[in-house]
mmCIF file of C-alpha atoms in Angstrom:
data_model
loop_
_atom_site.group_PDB
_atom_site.id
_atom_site.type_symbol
_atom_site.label_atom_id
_atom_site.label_comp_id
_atom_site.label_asym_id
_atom_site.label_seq_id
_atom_site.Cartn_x
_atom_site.Cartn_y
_atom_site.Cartn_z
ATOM 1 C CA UNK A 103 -7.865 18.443 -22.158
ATOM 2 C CA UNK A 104 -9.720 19.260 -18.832
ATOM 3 C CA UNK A 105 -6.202 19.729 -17.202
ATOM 4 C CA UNK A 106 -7.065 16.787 -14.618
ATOM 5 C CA UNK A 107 -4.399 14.193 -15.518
ATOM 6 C CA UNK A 108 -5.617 10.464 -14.748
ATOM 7 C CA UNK A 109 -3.190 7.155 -15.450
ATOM 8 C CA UNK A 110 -3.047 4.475 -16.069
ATOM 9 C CA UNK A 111 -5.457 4.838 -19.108
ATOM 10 C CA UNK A 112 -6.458 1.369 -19.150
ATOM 11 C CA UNK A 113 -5.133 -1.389 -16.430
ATOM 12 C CA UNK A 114 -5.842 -4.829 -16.443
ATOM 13 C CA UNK A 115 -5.281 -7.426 -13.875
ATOM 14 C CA UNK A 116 -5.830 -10.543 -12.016
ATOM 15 C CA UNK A 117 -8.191 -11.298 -9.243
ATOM 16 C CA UNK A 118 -6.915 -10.960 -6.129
ATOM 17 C CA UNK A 119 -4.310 -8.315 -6.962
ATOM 18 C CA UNK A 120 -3.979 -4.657 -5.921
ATOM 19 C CA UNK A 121 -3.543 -2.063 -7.889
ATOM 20 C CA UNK A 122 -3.149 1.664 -7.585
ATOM 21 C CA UNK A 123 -4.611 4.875 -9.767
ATOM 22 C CA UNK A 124 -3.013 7.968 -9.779
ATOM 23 C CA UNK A 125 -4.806 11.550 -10.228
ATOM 24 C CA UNK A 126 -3.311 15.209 -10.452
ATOM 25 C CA UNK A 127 -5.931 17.414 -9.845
ATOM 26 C CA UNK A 128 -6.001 20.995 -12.137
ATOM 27 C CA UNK A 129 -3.373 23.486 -11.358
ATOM 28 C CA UNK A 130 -4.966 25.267 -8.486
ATOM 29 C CA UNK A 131 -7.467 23.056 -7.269
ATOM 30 C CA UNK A 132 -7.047 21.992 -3.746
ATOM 31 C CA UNK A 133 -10.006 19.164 -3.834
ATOM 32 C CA UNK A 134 -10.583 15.949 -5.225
ATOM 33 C CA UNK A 135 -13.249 13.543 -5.978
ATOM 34 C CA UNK A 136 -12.856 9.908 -6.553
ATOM 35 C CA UNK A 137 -15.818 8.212 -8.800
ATOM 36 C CA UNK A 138 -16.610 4.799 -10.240
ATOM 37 C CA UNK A 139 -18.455 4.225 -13.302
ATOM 38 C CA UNK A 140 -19.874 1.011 -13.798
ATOM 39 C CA UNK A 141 -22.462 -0.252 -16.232
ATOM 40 C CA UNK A 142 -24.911 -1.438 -13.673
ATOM 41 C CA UNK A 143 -24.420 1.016 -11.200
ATOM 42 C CA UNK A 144 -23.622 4.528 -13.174
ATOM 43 C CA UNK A 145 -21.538 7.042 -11.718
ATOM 44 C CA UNK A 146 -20.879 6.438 -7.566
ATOM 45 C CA UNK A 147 -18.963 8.669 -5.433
ATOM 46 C CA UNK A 148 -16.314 7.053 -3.793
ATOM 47 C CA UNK A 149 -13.782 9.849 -1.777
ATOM 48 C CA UNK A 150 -13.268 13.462 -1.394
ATOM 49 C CA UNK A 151 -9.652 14.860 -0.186
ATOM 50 C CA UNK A 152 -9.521 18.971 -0.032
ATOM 51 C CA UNK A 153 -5.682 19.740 0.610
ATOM 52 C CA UNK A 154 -4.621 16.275 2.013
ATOM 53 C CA UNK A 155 -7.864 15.522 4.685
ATOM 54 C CA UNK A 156 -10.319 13.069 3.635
ATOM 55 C CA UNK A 157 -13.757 15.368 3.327
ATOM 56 C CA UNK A 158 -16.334 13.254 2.846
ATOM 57 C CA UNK A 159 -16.800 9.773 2.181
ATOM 58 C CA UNK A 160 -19.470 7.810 0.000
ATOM 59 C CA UNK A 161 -20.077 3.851 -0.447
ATOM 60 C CA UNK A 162 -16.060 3.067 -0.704
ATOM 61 C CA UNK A 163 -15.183 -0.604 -0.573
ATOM 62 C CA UNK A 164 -12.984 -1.557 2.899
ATOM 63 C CA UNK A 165 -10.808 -3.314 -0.088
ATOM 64 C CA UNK A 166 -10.560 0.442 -1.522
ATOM 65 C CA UNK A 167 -8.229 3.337 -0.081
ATOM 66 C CA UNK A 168 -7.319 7.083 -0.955
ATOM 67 C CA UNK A 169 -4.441 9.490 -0.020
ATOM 68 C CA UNK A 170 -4.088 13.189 -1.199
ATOM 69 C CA UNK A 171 -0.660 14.050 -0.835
ATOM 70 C CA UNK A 172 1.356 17.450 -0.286
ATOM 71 C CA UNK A 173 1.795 18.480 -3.936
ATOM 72 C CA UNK A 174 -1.987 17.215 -4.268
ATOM 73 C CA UNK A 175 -2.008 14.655 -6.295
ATOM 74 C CA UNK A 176 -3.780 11.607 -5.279
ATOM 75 C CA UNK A 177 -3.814 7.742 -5.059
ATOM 76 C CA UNK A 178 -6.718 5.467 -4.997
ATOM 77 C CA UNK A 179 -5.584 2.001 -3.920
ATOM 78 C CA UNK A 180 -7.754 -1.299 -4.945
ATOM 79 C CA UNK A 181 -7.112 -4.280 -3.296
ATOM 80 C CA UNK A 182 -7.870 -7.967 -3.539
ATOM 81 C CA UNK A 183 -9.188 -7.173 -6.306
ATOM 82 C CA UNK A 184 -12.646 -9.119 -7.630
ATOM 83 C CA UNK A 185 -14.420 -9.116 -11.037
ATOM 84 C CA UNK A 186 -16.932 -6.810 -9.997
ATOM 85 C CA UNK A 187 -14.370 -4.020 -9.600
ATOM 86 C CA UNK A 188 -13.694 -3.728 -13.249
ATOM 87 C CA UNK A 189 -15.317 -0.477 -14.238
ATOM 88 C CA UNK A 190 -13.753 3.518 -15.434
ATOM 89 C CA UNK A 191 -12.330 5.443 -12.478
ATOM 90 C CA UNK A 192 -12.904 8.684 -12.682
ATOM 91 C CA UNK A 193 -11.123 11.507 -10.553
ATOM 92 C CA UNK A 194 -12.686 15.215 -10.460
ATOM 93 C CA UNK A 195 -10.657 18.447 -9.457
ATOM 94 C CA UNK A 196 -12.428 21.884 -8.263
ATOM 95 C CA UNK A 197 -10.653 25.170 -6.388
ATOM 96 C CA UNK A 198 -12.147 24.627 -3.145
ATOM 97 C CA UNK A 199 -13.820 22.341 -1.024
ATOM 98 C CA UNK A 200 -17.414 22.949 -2.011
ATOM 99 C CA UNK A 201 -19.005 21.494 -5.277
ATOM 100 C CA UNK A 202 -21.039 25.025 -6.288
ATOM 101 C CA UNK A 203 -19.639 24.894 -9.595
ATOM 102 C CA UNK A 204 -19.379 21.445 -10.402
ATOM 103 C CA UNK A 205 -16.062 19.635 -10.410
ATOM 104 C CA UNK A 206 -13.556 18.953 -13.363
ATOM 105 C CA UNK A 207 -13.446 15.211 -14.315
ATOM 106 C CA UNK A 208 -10.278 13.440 -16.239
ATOM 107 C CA UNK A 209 -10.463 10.797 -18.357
ATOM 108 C CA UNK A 210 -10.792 8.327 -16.644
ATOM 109 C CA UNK A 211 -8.515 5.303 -15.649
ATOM 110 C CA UNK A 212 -10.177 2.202 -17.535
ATOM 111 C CA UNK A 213 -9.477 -1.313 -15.042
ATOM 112 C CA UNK A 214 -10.640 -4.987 -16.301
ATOM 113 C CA UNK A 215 -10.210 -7.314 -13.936
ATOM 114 C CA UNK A 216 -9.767 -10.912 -15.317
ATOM 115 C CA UNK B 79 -32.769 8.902 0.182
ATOM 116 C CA UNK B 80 -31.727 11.545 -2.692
ATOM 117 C CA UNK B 81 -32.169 9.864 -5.804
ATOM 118 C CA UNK B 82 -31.760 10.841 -9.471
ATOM 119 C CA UNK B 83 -33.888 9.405 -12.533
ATOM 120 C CA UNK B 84 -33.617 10.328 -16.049
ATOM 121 C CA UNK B 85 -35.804 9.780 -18.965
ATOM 122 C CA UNK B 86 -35.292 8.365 -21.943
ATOM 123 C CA UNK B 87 -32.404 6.302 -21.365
ATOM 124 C CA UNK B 88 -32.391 6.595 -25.181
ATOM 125 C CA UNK B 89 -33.030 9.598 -28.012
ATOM 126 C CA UNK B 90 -32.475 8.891 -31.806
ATOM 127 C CA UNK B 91 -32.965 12.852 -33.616
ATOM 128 C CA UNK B 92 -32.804 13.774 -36.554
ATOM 129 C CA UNK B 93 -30.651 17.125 -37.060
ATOM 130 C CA UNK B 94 -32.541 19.726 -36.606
ATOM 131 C CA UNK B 95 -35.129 17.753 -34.831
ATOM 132 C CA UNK B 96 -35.412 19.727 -31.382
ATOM 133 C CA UNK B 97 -36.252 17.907 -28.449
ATOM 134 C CA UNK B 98 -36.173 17.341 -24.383
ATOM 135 C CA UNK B 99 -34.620 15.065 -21.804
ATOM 136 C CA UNK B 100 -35.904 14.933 -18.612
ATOM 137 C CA UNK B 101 -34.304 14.810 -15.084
ATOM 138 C CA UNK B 102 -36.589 14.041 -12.098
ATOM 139 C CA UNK B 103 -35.022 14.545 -8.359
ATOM 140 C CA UNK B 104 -35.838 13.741 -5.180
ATOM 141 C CA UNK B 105 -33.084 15.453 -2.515
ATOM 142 C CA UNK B 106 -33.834 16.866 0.840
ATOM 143 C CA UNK B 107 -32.915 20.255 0.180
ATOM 144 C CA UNK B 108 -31.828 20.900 -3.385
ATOM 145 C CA UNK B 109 -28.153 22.851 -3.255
ATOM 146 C CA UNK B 110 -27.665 22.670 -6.808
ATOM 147 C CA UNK B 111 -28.823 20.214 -9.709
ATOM 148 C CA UNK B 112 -25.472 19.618 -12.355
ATOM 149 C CA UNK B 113 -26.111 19.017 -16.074
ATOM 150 C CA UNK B 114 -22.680 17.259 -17.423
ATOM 151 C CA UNK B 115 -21.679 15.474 -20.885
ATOM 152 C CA UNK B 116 -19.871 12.743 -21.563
ATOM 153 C CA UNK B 117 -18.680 11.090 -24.482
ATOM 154 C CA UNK B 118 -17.524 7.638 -25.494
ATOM 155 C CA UNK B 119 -14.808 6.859 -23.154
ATOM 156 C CA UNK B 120 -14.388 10.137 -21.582
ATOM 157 C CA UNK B 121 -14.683 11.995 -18.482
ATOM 158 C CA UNK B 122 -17.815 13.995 -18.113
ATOM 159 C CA UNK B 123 -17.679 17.705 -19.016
ATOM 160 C CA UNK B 124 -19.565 19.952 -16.867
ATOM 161 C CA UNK B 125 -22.570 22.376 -18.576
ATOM 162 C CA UNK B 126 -24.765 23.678 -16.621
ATOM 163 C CA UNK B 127 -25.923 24.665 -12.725
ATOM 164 C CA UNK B 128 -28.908 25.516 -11.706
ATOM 165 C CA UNK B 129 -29.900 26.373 -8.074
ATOM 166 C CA UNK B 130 -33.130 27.505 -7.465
ATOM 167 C CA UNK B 131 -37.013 26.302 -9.124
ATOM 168 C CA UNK B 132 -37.711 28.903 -12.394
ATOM 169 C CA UNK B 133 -33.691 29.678 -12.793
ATOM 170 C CA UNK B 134 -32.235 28.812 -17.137
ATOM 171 C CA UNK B 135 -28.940 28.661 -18.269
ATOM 172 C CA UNK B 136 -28.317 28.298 -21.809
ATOM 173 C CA UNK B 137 -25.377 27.432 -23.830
ATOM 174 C CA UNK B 138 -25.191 27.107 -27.880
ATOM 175 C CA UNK B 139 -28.288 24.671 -28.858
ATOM 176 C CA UNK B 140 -29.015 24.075 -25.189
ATOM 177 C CA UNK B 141 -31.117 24.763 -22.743
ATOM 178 C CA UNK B 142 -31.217 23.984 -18.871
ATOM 179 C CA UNK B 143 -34.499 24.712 -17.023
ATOM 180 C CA UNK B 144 -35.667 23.584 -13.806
ATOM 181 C CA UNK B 145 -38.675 23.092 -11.166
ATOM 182 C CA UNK B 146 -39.236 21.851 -7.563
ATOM 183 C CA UNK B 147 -39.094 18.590 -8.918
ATOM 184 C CA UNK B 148 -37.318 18.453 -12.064
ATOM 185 C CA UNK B 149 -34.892 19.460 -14.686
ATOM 186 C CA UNK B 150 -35.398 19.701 -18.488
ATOM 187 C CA UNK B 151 -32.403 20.185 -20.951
ATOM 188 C CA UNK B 152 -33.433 21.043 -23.967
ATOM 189 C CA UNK B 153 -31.806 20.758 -27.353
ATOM 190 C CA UNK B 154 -33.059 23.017 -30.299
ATOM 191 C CA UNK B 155 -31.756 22.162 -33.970
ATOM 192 C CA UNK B 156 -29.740 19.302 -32.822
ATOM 193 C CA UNK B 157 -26.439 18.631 -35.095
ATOM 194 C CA UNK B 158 -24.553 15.185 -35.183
ATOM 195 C CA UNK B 159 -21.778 16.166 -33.003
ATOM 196 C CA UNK B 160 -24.692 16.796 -29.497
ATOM 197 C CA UNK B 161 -24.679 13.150 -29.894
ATOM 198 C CA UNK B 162 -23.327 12.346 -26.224
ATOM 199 C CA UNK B 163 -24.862 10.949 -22.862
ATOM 200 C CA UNK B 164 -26.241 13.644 -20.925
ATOM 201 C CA UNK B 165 -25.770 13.063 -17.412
ATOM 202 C CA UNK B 166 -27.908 14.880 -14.543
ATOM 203 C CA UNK B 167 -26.765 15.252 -10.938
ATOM 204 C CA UNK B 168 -27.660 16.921 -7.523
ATOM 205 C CA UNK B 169 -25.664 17.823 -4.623
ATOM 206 C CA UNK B 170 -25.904 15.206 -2.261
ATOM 207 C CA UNK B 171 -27.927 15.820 1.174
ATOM 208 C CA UNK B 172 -26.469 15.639 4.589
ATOM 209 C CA UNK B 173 -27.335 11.905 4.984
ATOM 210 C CA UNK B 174 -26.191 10.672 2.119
ATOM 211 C CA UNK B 175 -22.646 11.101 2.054
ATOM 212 C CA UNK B 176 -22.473 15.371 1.914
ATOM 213 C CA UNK B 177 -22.979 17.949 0.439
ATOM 214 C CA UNK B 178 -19.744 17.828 -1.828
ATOM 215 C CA UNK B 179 -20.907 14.573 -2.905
ATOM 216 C CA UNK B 180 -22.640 14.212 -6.245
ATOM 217 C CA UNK B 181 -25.340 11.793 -7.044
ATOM 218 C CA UNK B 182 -25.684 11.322 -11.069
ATOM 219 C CA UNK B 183 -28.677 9.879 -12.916
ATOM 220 C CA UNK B 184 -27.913 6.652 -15.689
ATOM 221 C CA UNK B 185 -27.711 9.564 -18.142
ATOM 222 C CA UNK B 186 -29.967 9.814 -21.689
ATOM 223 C CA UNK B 187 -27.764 8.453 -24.479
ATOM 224 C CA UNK B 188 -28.544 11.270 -27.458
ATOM 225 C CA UNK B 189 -28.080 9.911 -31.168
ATOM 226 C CA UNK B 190 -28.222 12.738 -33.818
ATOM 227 C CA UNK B 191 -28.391 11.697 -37.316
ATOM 228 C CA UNK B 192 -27.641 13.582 -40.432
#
């Protein structure tokens, strides 16, 4: 257990629908990093949110949003939701805001879009 | 633009049979090149940073080595349970979505027979 807690483990729905994927980041960690993991397309950055401010930003979908909230968990929203999308979400912890050490991944939320 | 590209995308070993993967970057400015594992349906798990051209970490049966231009991992007296895709990332550069941002390789998938 990596201590970064993702669910749903696996989500599927319908086109067109939104869903959302929730993330608590290790105990301590004040930063975290939204990826997507795709078979075409490997591992993409998405978001990064160090203690509730969006910190950088990388090819995120207009469809797609993030919060980090006070107790700093965070949400990534998907909306209108298209075949494409179906892929392993992956959301990464680490203390501060800077990546020296390399982050701490979960498990990944698994969504199928049908 | 900062790019990752590993090679093989494939290794079949016999245990005991040591060998390399290879990691080729190309990053305007290296801050850091990440060495991760990930298993079947899992989050990756991080290994290894290395900063600077001539720097080696090691851990158990592996080895992390790097150059101006590329990273080796190598794997001496491989067992069954190395088998994993190895993943290879460096810290993204200031135009291509920050320096918190980490861009990841396809991976090498490593299958270690007995």
């Amino acid at each position: 257990d990596s201590g970064v807690t993702q669910t749903p483990k696996h989500l599927i729905t319908a086109t067109g629908q939104r869903v959302t994927l929730r993330c608590s980041p290790r105990s301590g960690d004040l930063s975290v990093y939204w990826y997507q993991q795709s078979l075409d397309q490997g591992l993409q950055f998405l978001i990064q949110y160090y203690n509730g401010e969006e910190r950088a930003k990388g090819n995120i979908l207009e469809r797609f949003s993030a919060q980090q909230f006070p107790d700093l968990h965070s949400e990534l929203n998907l909306s209108s939701l298209e075949l494409g999308d179906s892929a392993l979400y992956f959301c990464a912890s680490s203390v501060t805001g800077e990546v020296n050490y390399g982050y701490t991944f979960g498990s990944g939320t698994r969504l199928t879009v049908v | 633009e900062d790019q990752v590209t590993q090679s093989p995308e494939a290794l079949r070993l016999q245990e005991g049979e040591s060998s390399s993967l290879n990691c080729s970057y190309t990053v305007s400015g290296l801050r850091g090149l990440f060495w991760y594992r990930q298993d079947p349906g899992k989050g990756p798990e991080f290994l290894f940073t290395l900063y600077s051209a001539g720097e080696e970490k090691e851990k158990e049966r592996l080895k992390a080595t790097l150059t101006k231009k590329e990273s080796f991992l190598h794997i001496t007296a491989p067992k069954p349970e190395d088998s994993a895709t190895y993943l290879c990332a460096v810290r993204g550069g200031m135009f291509s979505g920050g320096y918190n941002k980490l861009i990841f390789g396809a991976g090498t998938r490593l299958a270690v027979h007995p």
